[in-house]
């Protein structure tokens, strides 16, 4: 299980803007003592209905997840609940049982408790999503199976409930108005505008960020819908991973509700011995350390296989005793400039190099001294801002990607900085691969670092650098290693590009060596 260290948790909470802090306070739901007791009693009663519908009680590791789902829908806190369960351990089964019980019971309870549940008087509206239609059908069919079971028919036939199945197809409707609709969240799908009280996304590790955030989440805007993300780990970060990490961070706050739930194969095996025997056979068949087993049963995110680096590596390389260095003339430094393209920022990264102590492979230790982020600034202003910034350092070489507008930037800086050694670096696949591989080697050998002092961690430049490095995805195209930001809104790789451009200079060029000799004429 991936954990985030406490110091980082505290930093994340203290670094929020005033607008974010106010938004968090405005959306938190705090219940008085009597209401909290009543909600807990109501959850208990509904859990009895859940067990009755399923025909057997939920397992111990499923119950906290089920209770939180019910509570969120009742109090209307609009939570995003994440459940990371091992394969075939019953995550979809838990969701199906809870949803079926809520669809039947909430319209009835809305008549009895109109102040708390009156918005369900016309039924509970549920959207069941998954990356592809077949996956969506898995969760949807389980919900329908519960609603059409003999136990469900008996419960709905009770005089106090008096409900029944009204329609069946891609949308299943009850006479009370409750409905569940099957939809895909494939990025190419055209999703009609719907309104839901509860949004379910199964196999969420494969869901498209943009589709979830832009098209699906707004379907719960008018109802402050609860969203439930279920799935297993993957090779890359996405909306599921980010939601899990956010829930872990928020759970560290005093009095916060837990919105993330995990159950690996060992937790499931304690409740179901047959499941344990199956998984142990898988250990013999594929191996406990195989990617398949780690992803499916051990709940391990294999980010290093699809990501350029990981949060753990980034945290370990940050020097918490070092602040950003604004002036440095003692030794020559290298600089990388990634010119802005459209919505990107122009990023300048200054890197100190330990020229005197190369390792046995001729690689030097690198350390970022400072960053310059020129966002939303016209090019004429950028040129002079760059030269002003770099005048504070003893520069050995400046690397610029000459693809796109880079050649014009290099030409202009050669005029403005005639004494600087400006190196024009190509943007072909082979050129890019060379610098990404070099940066990757520096990370693996722990021969690179950056300032991570508490004051530095509050800077926008630091936060953007860490976020972009963490988001960077890697792809191999033949022999070439390519790294880039994920194809989603708000994801960029300018800081990583700038760093790679600076570091490759220590491989491309050699630091001049000064020889000392006696003067024969003196």
Short mmCIF file of C-alpha atoms in Angstrom, two decimals:
data_model
loop_
_atom_site.label_atom_id
_atom_site.label_comp_id
_atom_site.label_asym_id
_atom_site.label_seq_id
_atom_site.Cartn_x
_atom_site.Cartn_y
_atom_site.Cartn_z
CA UNK A 1 0.00 0.00 0.00
CA UNK A 2 1.39 3.38 -0.96
CA UNK A 3 1.59 5.90 1.84
CA UNK A 4 2.32 9.61 1.91
CA UNK A 5 4.61 10.87 4.65
CA UNK A 6 3.12 13.03 7.40
CA UNK A 7 5.21 16.07 6.64
CA UNK A 8 3.97 16.11 3.06
CA UNK A 9 0.40 15.75 4.29
CA UNK A 10 0.75 18.79 6.51
CA UNK A 11 2.34 20.77 3.71
CA UNK A 12 -0.45 19.94 1.29
CA UNK A 13 -3.05 21.20 3.73
CA UNK A 14 -1.20 24.39 4.65
CA UNK A 15 -0.39 25.19 1.02
CA UNK A 16 -4.01 25.46 -0.09
CA UNK A 17 -5.10 28.87 -1.28
CA UNK A 18 -7.61 30.96 0.62
CA UNK A 19 -10.23 30.19 -2.05
CA UNK A 20 -9.54 26.44 -1.73
CA UNK A 21 -9.65 26.60 2.06
CA UNK A 22 -12.98 28.44 1.99
CA UNK A 23 -14.38 25.99 -0.55
CA UNK A 24 -13.36 23.07 1.67
CA UNK A 25 -14.99 24.65 4.73
CA UNK A 26 -18.18 25.45 2.80
CA UNK A 27 -18.55 21.88 1.53
CA UNK A 28 -17.80 20.01 4.74
CA UNK A 29 -20.88 18.47 6.36
CA UNK A 30 -20.82 18.53 10.15
CA UNK A 31 -23.68 16.86 12.01
CA UNK A 32 -24.84 17.75 15.50
CA UNK A 33 -24.86 14.95 18.06
CA UNK A 34 -28.54 14.03 17.67
CA UNK A 35 -28.42 14.05 13.87
CA UNK A 36 -25.24 11.98 13.88
CA UNK A 37 -26.89 9.38 16.10
CA UNK A 38 -29.98 9.29 13.89
CA UNK A 39 -27.90 8.90 10.70
CA UNK A 40 -25.89 6.08 12.31
CA UNK A 41 -29.15 4.32 13.26
CA UNK A 42 -30.48 4.77 9.73
CA UNK A 43 -27.28 3.34 8.25
CA UNK A 44 -27.60 0.33 10.56
CA UNK A 45 -31.16 -0.31 9.38
CA UNK A 46 -30.22 0.02 5.73
CA UNK A 47 -27.30 -2.37 6.20
CA UNK A 48 -29.85 -4.96 7.34
CA UNK A 49 -31.71 -4.45 4.05
CA UNK A 50 -28.41 -4.79 2.14
CA UNK A 51 -27.69 -8.13 3.80
CA UNK A 52 -31.26 -9.30 3.18
CA UNK A 53 -31.06 -8.45 -0.52
CA UNK A 54 -27.70 -10.18 -0.99
CA UNK A 55 -28.82 -13.29 0.91
CA UNK A 56 -25.74 -13.23 3.14
CA UNK A 57 -23.99 -10.63 5.31
CA UNK A 58 -21.22 -8.60 3.73
CA UNK A 59 -17.69 -9.58 4.68
CA UNK A 60 -15.92 -7.58 7.40
CA UNK A 61 -13.72 -5.69 4.89
CA UNK A 62 -16.73 -4.75 2.74
CA UNK A 63 -18.86 -3.29 5.54
CA UNK A 64 -16.96 -0.02 6.24
CA UNK A 65 -17.06 0.79 2.52
CA UNK A 66 -20.79 0.01 2.32
CA UNK A 67 -21.60 2.07 5.43
CA UNK A 68 -19.70 5.11 4.16
CA UNK A 69 -21.45 4.92 0.79
CA UNK A 70 -24.85 4.86 2.50
CA UNK A 71 -23.91 7.66 4.90
CA UNK A 72 -22.67 9.92 2.09
CA UNK A 73 -25.89 9.52 0.12
CA UNK A 74 -28.03 10.18 3.22
CA UNK A 75 -26.24 13.31 4.45
CA UNK A 76 -25.56 14.58 0.92
CA UNK A 77 -21.91 15.51 1.44
CA UNK A 78 -21.04 14.96 -2.24
CA UNK A 79 -18.04 12.80 -1.35
CA UNK A 80 -15.86 10.99 -3.86
CA UNK A 81 -15.39 7.55 -2.31
CA UNK A 82 -12.61 5.27 -3.57
CA UNK A 83 -12.35 1.51 -3.10
CA UNK A 84 -9.16 -0.33 -4.07
CA UNK A 85 -9.98 -4.02 -3.75
CA UNK A 86 -8.14 -7.07 -5.10
CA UNK A 87 -9.62 -8.89 -8.07
CA UNK A 88 -12.82 -10.87 -7.46
CA UNK A 89 -12.93 -9.80 -3.80
CA UNK A 90 -16.45 -8.38 -4.07
CA UNK A 91 -16.10 -4.63 -4.69
CA UNK A 92 -18.75 -4.60 -7.47
CA UNK A 93 -20.92 -6.96 -5.43
CA UNK A 94 -20.81 -4.58 -2.46
CA UNK A 95 -21.75 -1.61 -4.62
CA UNK A 96 -24.58 -3.53 -6.31
CA UNK A 97 -26.11 -4.66 -3.01
CA UNK A 98 -25.97 -1.17 -1.50
CA UNK A 99 -27.33 0.58 -4.59
CA UNK A 100 -30.26 -1.84 -4.92
CA UNK A 101 -31.17 -1.34 -1.24
CA UNK A 102 -31.00 2.46 -1.54
CA UNK A 103 -33.09 2.52 -4.73
CA UNK A 104 -35.85 0.62 -2.93
CA UNK A 105 -35.73 2.25 0.50
CA UNK A 106 -34.85 5.94 -0.02
CA UNK A 107 -38.15 6.96 -1.72
CA UNK A 108 -40.00 5.38 1.23
CA UNK A 109 -37.80 7.05 3.83
CA UNK A 110 -38.15 10.38 1.99
CA UNK A 111 -41.85 10.43 2.91
CA UNK A 112 -41.06 9.71 6.56
CA UNK A 113 -38.05 12.06 6.93
CA UNK A 114 -38.67 14.84 4.40
CA UNK A 115 -36.16 17.26 5.99
CA UNK A 116 -33.23 14.88 5.60
CA UNK A 117 -34.25 12.76 2.61
CA UNK A 118 -36.97 14.76 0.88
CA UNK A 119 -34.89 15.12 -2.32
CA UNK A 120 -35.35 11.37 -2.90
CA UNK A 121 -39.14 11.52 -2.96
CA UNK A 122 -39.05 10.93 -6.72
CA UNK A 123 -36.48 8.16 -6.40
CA UNK A 124 -32.73 7.65 -6.32
CA UNK A 125 -31.07 8.23 -9.72
CA UNK A 126 -27.91 6.22 -10.33
CA UNK A 127 -25.44 6.30 -13.21
CA UNK A 128 -23.28 3.16 -13.66
CA UNK A 129 -20.17 3.93 -15.74
CA UNK A 130 -17.05 2.03 -16.81
CA UNK A 131 -14.32 2.61 -19.45
CA UNK A 132 -16.03 0.30 -21.97
CA UNK A 133 -19.60 -0.85 -22.32
CA UNK A 134 -18.93 -4.49 -21.38
CA UNK A 135 -17.36 -3.41 -18.07
CA UNK A 136 -20.30 -1.09 -17.36
CA UNK A 137 -22.65 -3.98 -18.03
CA UNK A 138 -20.92 -6.08 -15.33
CA UNK A 139 -21.83 -3.65 -12.54
CA UNK A 140 -25.19 -2.74 -14.08
CA UNK A 141 -26.28 -6.37 -14.46
CA UNK A 142 -25.43 -7.10 -10.83
CA UNK A 143 -27.62 -4.21 -9.67
CA UNK A 144 -30.44 -5.41 -11.91
CA UNK A 145 -29.97 -8.96 -10.61
CA UNK A 146 -30.48 -7.72 -7.04
CA UNK A 147 -33.57 -5.68 -8.00
CA UNK A 148 -35.17 -8.62 -9.81
CA UNK A 149 -34.34 -11.27 -7.20
CA UNK A 150 -37.08 -13.00 -5.21
CA UNK A 151 -35.89 -11.27 -2.05
CA UNK A 152 -36.16 -7.85 -3.70
CA UNK A 153 -39.66 -8.63 -5.04
CA UNK A 154 -40.77 -9.68 -1.55
CA UNK A 155 -39.38 -6.50 0.03
CA UNK A 156 -40.97 -4.26 -2.60
CA UNK A 157 -44.31 -6.05 -2.19
CA UNK A 158 -44.52 -4.92 1.44
CA UNK A 159 -47.50 -2.53 1.87
CA UNK A 160 -45.29 0.22 3.33
CA UNK A 161 -43.04 0.07 0.25
CA UNK A 162 -45.42 -0.93 -2.58
CA UNK A 163 -42.85 -0.74 -5.35
CA UNK A 164 -42.03 -2.82 -8.40
CA UNK A 165 -39.90 -2.92 -11.53
CA UNK A 166 -41.32 -0.60 -14.13
CA UNK A 167 -38.95 -0.69 -17.08
CA UNK A 168 -35.89 -2.66 -18.17
CA UNK A 169 -33.17 -2.05 -20.79
CA UNK A 170 -30.11 0.18 -20.59
CA UNK A 171 -32.15 1.98 -17.94
CA UNK A 172 -33.92 0.05 -15.20
CA UNK A 173 -36.67 2.01 -13.47
CA UNK A 174 -38.76 1.35 -10.38
CA UNK A 175 -42.32 2.56 -9.94
CA UNK A 176 -41.10 4.89 -7.16
CA UNK A 177 -38.95 6.78 -9.67
CA UNK A 178 -35.62 5.24 -8.74
CA UNK A 179 -33.48 4.32 -11.74
CA UNK A 180 -30.07 3.00 -12.70
CA UNK A 181 -28.64 3.70 -16.14
CA UNK A 182 -25.71 1.96 -17.83
CA UNK A 183 -23.26 4.26 -19.63
CA UNK A 184 -19.68 4.16 -20.86
CA UNK A 185 -16.99 6.70 -20.01
CA UNK A 186 -14.88 5.94 -23.07
CA UNK A 187 -13.18 9.17 -24.27
CA UNK A 188 -14.83 8.90 -27.69
CA UNK A 189 -18.31 8.30 -26.33
CA UNK A 190 -20.96 11.00 -26.60
CA UNK A 191 -22.72 11.08 -23.26
CA UNK A 192 -26.11 12.73 -23.07
CA UNK A 193 -26.72 15.17 -20.25
CA UNK A 194 -28.29 13.31 -17.31
CA UNK A 195 -28.78 14.07 -13.64
CA UNK A 196 -27.80 11.61 -10.92
CA UNK A 197 -27.75 11.41 -7.14
CA UNK A 198 -25.12 8.66 -7.22
CA UNK A 199 -22.39 8.21 -9.84
CA UNK A 200 -20.55 4.86 -10.00
CA UNK A 201 -17.38 4.31 -12.03
CA UNK A 202 -16.23 0.69 -12.04
CA UNK A 203 -12.73 -0.35 -13.22
CA UNK A 204 -11.88 3.30 -12.69
CA UNK A 205 -8.15 2.75 -13.21
CA UNK A 206 -8.89 2.72 -16.94
CA UNK A 207 -11.21 5.74 -16.97
CA UNK A 208 -10.26 8.85 -18.93
CA UNK A 209 -9.56 11.87 -16.71
CA UNK A 210 -11.08 14.40 -19.05
CA UNK A 211 -14.23 12.35 -19.58
CA UNK A 212 -14.77 11.89 -15.84
CA UNK A 213 -14.05 15.49 -14.84
CA UNK A 214 -15.68 17.28 -17.77
CA UNK A 215 -18.59 15.07 -18.78
CA UNK A 216 -19.53 12.74 -15.91
CA UNK A 217 -18.93 14.68 -12.68
CA UNK A 218 -21.16 17.62 -13.77
CA UNK A 219 -24.09 15.18 -13.99
CA UNK A 220 -24.18 15.37 -10.20
CA UNK A 221 -23.86 19.15 -9.93
CA UNK A 222 -27.49 19.99 -9.18
CA UNK A 223 -27.82 17.15 -6.66
CA UNK A 224 -24.33 17.35 -5.06
CA UNK A 225 -24.00 13.69 -6.02
CA UNK A 226 -21.84 11.13 -4.30
CA UNK A 227 -19.29 9.54 -6.64
CA UNK A 228 -17.89 6.05 -6.09
CA UNK A 229 -14.67 4.98 -7.85
CA UNK A 230 -13.80 1.26 -7.69
CA UNK A 231 -10.93 -0.62 -9.28
CA UNK A 232 -7.45 -2.09 -8.98
CA UNK A 233 -3.97 -0.56 -9.48
CA UNK A 234 -2.41 0.14 -12.87
CA UNK A 235 0.87 1.20 -14.45
CA UNK A 236 -0.12 4.84 -14.82
CA UNK A 237 -1.75 7.55 -12.78
CA UNK A 238 -5.21 8.65 -13.69
CA UNK A 239 -8.38 9.96 -12.12
CA UNK A 240 -8.60 6.90 -9.82
CA UNK A 241 -5.06 7.20 -8.47
CA UNK A 242 -5.41 10.95 -7.94
CA UNK A 243 -8.73 10.54 -6.12
CA UNK A 244 -7.16 7.92 -3.83
CA UNK A 245 -4.21 10.16 -3.00
CA UNK A 246 -6.51 13.12 -2.30
CA UNK A 247 -8.68 10.99 -0.01
CA UNK A 248 -5.59 9.82 1.88
CA UNK A 249 -4.39 13.38 2.34
CA UNK A 250 -7.77 14.66 3.53
CA UNK A 251 -8.20 11.70 5.90
CA UNK A 252 -5.22 12.95 7.91
CA UNK A 253 -7.23 15.94 9.11
CA UNK A 254 -8.71 15.69 12.57
CA UNK A 255 -12.35 14.65 12.50
CA UNK A 256 -12.35 13.95 8.75
CA UNK A 257 -14.42 11.09 7.36
CA UNK A 258 -12.58 8.21 5.71
CA UNK A 259 -13.36 8.12 1.99
CA UNK A 260 -10.80 5.55 0.85
CA UNK A 261 -11.03 1.81 1.45
CA UNK A 262 -8.60 -0.97 0.60
CA UNK A 263 -8.67 -4.75 0.81
CA UNK A 264 -5.86 -6.90 -0.59
CA UNK A 265 -6.07 -10.64 -1.16
CA UNK A 266 -5.06 -11.45 2.42
CA UNK A 267 -8.02 -9.50 3.83
CA UNK A 268 -10.37 -11.27 1.42
CA UNK A 269 -8.84 -14.67 2.20
CA UNK A 270 -9.53 -14.29 5.93
CA UNK A 271 -13.21 -13.92 5.15
CA UNK A 272 -13.35 -16.47 2.33
CA UNK A 273 -10.92 -19.43 2.59
CA UNK A 274 -11.80 -20.62 -0.93
CA UNK A 275 -10.65 -17.26 -2.29
CA UNK A 276 -7.39 -17.67 -0.37
CA UNK A 277 -6.76 -21.10 -1.94
CA UNK A 278 -7.34 -19.70 -5.43
CA UNK A 279 -4.90 -16.83 -4.90
CA UNK A 280 -2.24 -19.17 -3.52
CA UNK A 281 -2.54 -21.23 -6.69
CA UNK A 282 -1.98 -18.01 -8.63
CA UNK A 283 1.19 -17.42 -6.59
CA UNK A 284 2.47 -20.80 -7.80
CA UNK A 285 1.33 -20.17 -11.38
CA UNK A 286 2.48 -16.57 -12.07
CA UNK A 287 4.65 -15.77 -9.03
CA UNK A 288 4.08 -13.38 -6.13
CA UNK A 289 6.49 -10.82 -7.62
CA UNK A 290 4.99 -10.85 -11.12
CA UNK A 291 3.37 -7.68 -12.40
CA UNK A 292 0.04 -9.47 -12.81
CA UNK A 293 -0.05 -10.60 -9.20
CA UNK A 294 1.12 -7.27 -7.80
CA UNK A 295 -1.58 -5.39 -9.71
CA UNK A 296 -4.46 -7.81 -9.21
CA UNK A 297 -3.95 -9.04 -5.66
CA UNK A 298 -1.25 -7.08 -3.78
CA UNK A 299 -2.69 -3.66 -4.73
CA UNK A 300 0.69 -2.31 -5.84
CA UNK A 301 0.78 0.58 -8.30
CA UNK A 302 3.59 -0.18 -10.76
CA UNK A 303 4.10 3.44 -11.69
CA UNK A 304 7.76 2.93 -12.54
CA UNK A 305 6.64 0.77 -15.51
CA UNK A 306 4.51 3.50 -17.09
CA UNK A 307 5.77 6.62 -15.32
CA UNK A 308 9.15 8.32 -15.65
CA UNK A 309 9.60 8.45 -11.87
CA UNK A 310 7.60 8.11 -8.66
CA UNK A 311 6.66 10.29 -5.73
CA UNK A 312 8.93 8.29 -3.42
CA UNK A 313 11.95 8.95 -5.62
CA UNK A 314 11.13 12.65 -5.89
CA UNK A 315 10.74 12.96 -2.12
CA UNK A 316 14.03 11.15 -1.49
CA UNK A 317 15.99 13.43 -3.84
CA UNK A 318 14.70 16.71 -2.43
CA UNK A 319 17.16 18.34 -0.02
CA UNK A 320 15.08 19.68 2.87
CA UNK A 321 18.01 21.73 4.17
CA UNK A 322 18.47 23.58 0.87
CA UNK A 323 16.62 26.69 -0.31
CA UNK A 324 16.47 27.91 -3.91
CA UNK A 325 19.82 29.56 -4.77
CA UNK A 326 19.29 32.99 -6.34
CA UNK A 327 22.97 33.80 -6.96
CA UNK A 328 25.90 31.50 -7.78
CA UNK A 329 29.26 32.50 -9.29
CA UNK A 330 31.66 30.10 -7.57
CA UNK A 331 31.51 27.38 -10.25
CA UNK A 332 30.03 27.14 -13.77
CA UNK A 333 26.42 25.95 -14.05
CA UNK A 334 24.36 24.55 -16.92
CA UNK A 335 20.97 25.92 -17.94
CA UNK A 336 18.03 24.38 -19.79
CA UNK A 337 15.38 26.52 -21.51
CA UNK A 338 12.12 25.00 -22.71
CA UNK A 339 10.38 27.72 -24.83
CA UNK A 340 6.64 28.10 -24.49
CA UNK A 341 4.32 26.57 -27.05
CA UNK A 342 0.72 27.81 -27.04
CA UNK A 343 -0.58 27.28 -23.47
CA UNK A 344 2.76 26.11 -22.03
CA UNK A 345 5.14 28.22 -19.95
CA UNK A 346 8.73 29.05 -20.79
CA UNK A 347 10.80 27.37 -18.09
CA UNK A 348 14.43 28.10 -17.28
CA UNK A 349 16.24 25.63 -14.99
CA UNK A 350 19.68 26.38 -13.52
CA UNK A 351 21.69 23.30 -12.48
CA UNK A 352 24.90 23.12 -10.44
CA UNK A 353 27.36 20.41 -11.47
CA UNK A 354 30.11 18.81 -9.39
CA UNK A 355 32.68 19.02 -12.18
CA UNK A 356 35.57 17.87 -9.98
CA UNK A 357 34.21 14.45 -8.99
CA UNK A 358 32.79 12.40 -11.89
CA UNK A 359 31.95 8.78 -11.12
CA UNK A 360 33.54 5.75 -12.80
CA UNK A 361 31.22 6.23 -15.81
CA UNK A 362 32.07 9.91 -16.21
CA UNK A 363 28.75 11.13 -14.84
CA UNK A 364 28.59 14.17 -12.57
CA UNK A 365 26.40 14.94 -9.61
CA UNK A 366 23.73 17.53 -10.50
CA UNK A 367 21.69 19.80 -8.28
CA UNK A 368 18.96 22.24 -9.33
CA UNK A 369 19.66 25.72 -7.99
CA UNK A 370 16.57 27.61 -9.17
CA UNK A 371 13.71 27.80 -11.67
CA UNK A 372 12.25 30.67 -13.68
CA UNK A 373 8.63 30.28 -14.81
CA UNK A 374 7.51 32.77 -17.48
CA UNK A 375 3.79 32.16 -17.90
CA UNK A 376 1.56 34.48 -19.88
CA UNK A 377 4.42 36.86 -20.82
CA UNK A 378 5.05 38.14 -24.36
CA UNK A 379 8.30 37.04 -25.99
CA UNK A 380 9.99 40.47 -25.97
CA UNK A 381 9.53 40.67 -22.22
CA UNK A 382 10.65 37.05 -21.81
CA UNK A 383 14.02 37.64 -23.51
CA UNK A 384 15.02 40.37 -21.12
CA UNK A 385 13.63 38.57 -18.10
CA UNK A 386 15.73 35.49 -19.01
CA UNK A 387 18.94 37.51 -19.44
CA UNK A 388 18.32 39.34 -16.17
CA UNK A 389 17.71 36.07 -14.32
CA UNK A 390 20.79 34.34 -15.77
CA UNK A 391 23.08 37.29 -14.99
CA UNK A 392 23.05 36.00 -11.39
CA UNK A 393 24.92 32.81 -12.33
CA UNK A 394 28.30 31.77 -13.72
CA UNK A 395 27.08 30.00 -16.86
CA UNK A 396 28.98 27.26 -18.65
CA UNK A 397 26.35 26.41 -21.28
CA UNK A 398 22.67 26.95 -22.09
CA UNK A 399 20.70 24.18 -23.81
CA UNK A 400 17.65 25.11 -25.90
CA UNK A 401 15.31 22.79 -27.79
CA UNK A 402 15.34 24.36 -31.27
CA UNK A 403 12.12 22.62 -32.35
CA UNK A 404 9.14 24.95 -32.86
CA UNK A 405 10.00 28.47 -31.69
CA UNK A 406 13.24 27.30 -30.07
CA UNK A 407 15.47 28.29 -33.00
CA UNK A 408 14.23 31.88 -32.86
CA UNK A 409 14.77 31.96 -29.08
CA UNK A 410 18.33 30.63 -29.46
CA UNK A 411 19.14 33.20 -32.15
CA UNK A 412 17.84 36.09 -30.09
CA UNK A 413 19.65 35.02 -26.91
CA UNK A 414 22.92 34.71 -28.85
CA UNK A 415 22.58 38.43 -29.60
CA UNK A 416 21.55 39.40 -26.06
CA UNK A 417 24.15 37.12 -24.40
CA UNK A 418 27.14 37.11 -26.81
CA UNK A 419 29.52 35.52 -24.28
CA UNK A 420 27.22 32.64 -23.41
CA UNK A 421 27.75 29.16 -24.87
CA UNK A 422 24.27 28.50 -26.29
CA UNK A 423 23.83 24.91 -27.45
CA UNK A 424 21.05 24.17 -29.92
CA UNK A 425 19.57 20.75 -29.09
CA UNK A 426 17.48 18.86 -31.62
CA UNK A 427 13.89 17.75 -31.18
CA UNK A 428 14.00 14.56 -33.26
CA UNK A 429 13.09 11.32 -31.49
CA UNK A 430 16.72 10.27 -31.16
CA UNK A 431 17.74 13.63 -29.69
CA UNK A 432 14.92 13.60 -27.17
CA UNK A 433 15.60 9.97 -26.25
CA UNK A 434 19.24 10.76 -25.50
CA UNK A 435 18.39 13.44 -22.94
CA UNK A 436 15.53 11.49 -21.35
CA UNK A 437 17.75 8.43 -20.92
CA UNK A 438 20.48 10.60 -19.39
CA UNK A 439 18.05 12.18 -16.94
CA UNK A 440 16.66 8.75 -16.11
CA UNK A 441 20.17 7.49 -15.33
CA UNK A 442 20.80 10.46 -13.04
CA UNK A 443 17.57 9.70 -11.16
CA UNK A 444 18.35 5.99 -10.85
CA UNK A 445 21.89 6.67 -9.62
CA UNK A 446 20.65 9.37 -7.23
CA UNK A 447 23.05 11.83 -8.89
CA UNK A 448 20.56 14.67 -9.03
CA UNK A 449 18.75 16.70 -6.37
CA UNK A 450 16.92 19.95 -5.79
CA UNK A 451 16.05 22.39 -3.00
CA UNK A 452 13.17 21.17 -0.81
CA UNK A 453 13.40 23.47 2.21
CA UNK A 454 10.04 24.32 3.83
CA UNK A 455 10.24 27.83 2.34
CA UNK A 456 11.00 26.43 -1.10
CA UNK A 457 8.14 23.90 -0.96
CA UNK A 458 5.70 26.80 -0.66
CA UNK A 459 6.87 28.25 -3.99
CA UNK A 460 4.72 27.78 -7.06
CA UNK A 461 7.80 26.82 -9.09
CA UNK A 462 8.66 23.96 -6.72
CA UNK A 463 5.10 22.61 -6.61
CA UNK A 464 4.81 22.72 -10.41
CA UNK A 465 8.19 21.03 -10.84
CA UNK A 466 7.30 18.14 -8.51
CA UNK A 467 3.80 17.73 -9.98
CA UNK A 468 5.04 17.68 -13.57
CA UNK A 469 7.84 15.25 -12.77
CA UNK A 470 5.37 13.00 -10.95
CA UNK A 471 2.90 13.11 -13.87
CA UNK A 472 5.53 12.44 -16.55
CA UNK A 473 4.74 9.30 -18.55
CA UNK A 474 7.33 7.27 -20.44
CA UNK A 475 6.89 5.38 -23.70
CA UNK A 476 9.40 3.40 -25.74
CA UNK A 477 9.23 3.79 -29.51
CA UNK A 478 11.70 1.23 -30.76
CA UNK A 479 15.05 2.07 -29.14
CA UNK A 480 13.94 5.58 -28.21
CA UNK A 481 12.68 6.57 -24.78
CA UNK A 482 10.07 9.34 -24.97
CA UNK A 483 8.64 11.15 -21.96
CA UNK A 484 5.70 13.52 -21.96
CA UNK A 485 2.80 14.79 -19.90
CA UNK A 486 -0.42 12.72 -19.89
CA UNK A 487 -3.01 13.73 -22.43
CA UNK A 488 -5.31 15.50 -20.03
CA UNK A 489 -6.33 19.03 -19.12
CA UNK A 490 -3.84 20.93 -16.97
CA UNK A 491 -0.97 18.44 -17.47
CA UNK A 492 2.35 19.86 -18.70
CA UNK A 493 5.97 18.73 -18.93
CA UNK A 494 7.83 22.06 -19.32
CA UNK A 495 9.81 21.72 -16.06
CA UNK A 496 10.90 18.17 -16.90
CA UNK A 497 11.91 19.20 -20.45
CA UNK A 498 13.91 22.13 -19.13
CA UNK A 499 15.73 19.90 -16.62
CA UNK A 500 16.54 17.28 -19.26
CA UNK A 501 17.91 19.99 -21.58
CA UNK A 502 20.19 21.28 -18.85
CA UNK A 503 21.48 17.90 -17.68
CA UNK A 504 22.28 16.54 -21.14
CA UNK A 505 24.81 19.36 -21.55
CA UNK A 506 27.12 17.58 -19.12
CA UNK A 507 27.06 14.63 -21.51
CA UNK A 508 27.15 16.64 -24.75
CA UNK A 509 29.98 18.98 -23.77
CA UNK A 510 33.10 18.75 -21.69
CA UNK A 511 34.10 21.20 -18.98
CA UNK A 512 37.36 22.90 -20.10
CA UNK A 513 40.35 21.79 -18.04
CA UNK A 514 42.95 24.39 -17.11
CA UNK A 515 46.53 23.13 -17.14
CA UNK A 516 49.13 24.82 -14.93
CA UNK A 517 52.79 24.83 -16.15
CA UNK A 518 56.01 26.68 -15.37
CA UNK A 519 56.84 29.75 -17.47
CA UNK A 520 60.21 29.09 -19.17
CA UNK A 521 60.72 32.80 -19.84
CA UNK A 522 60.48 33.87 -16.20
#
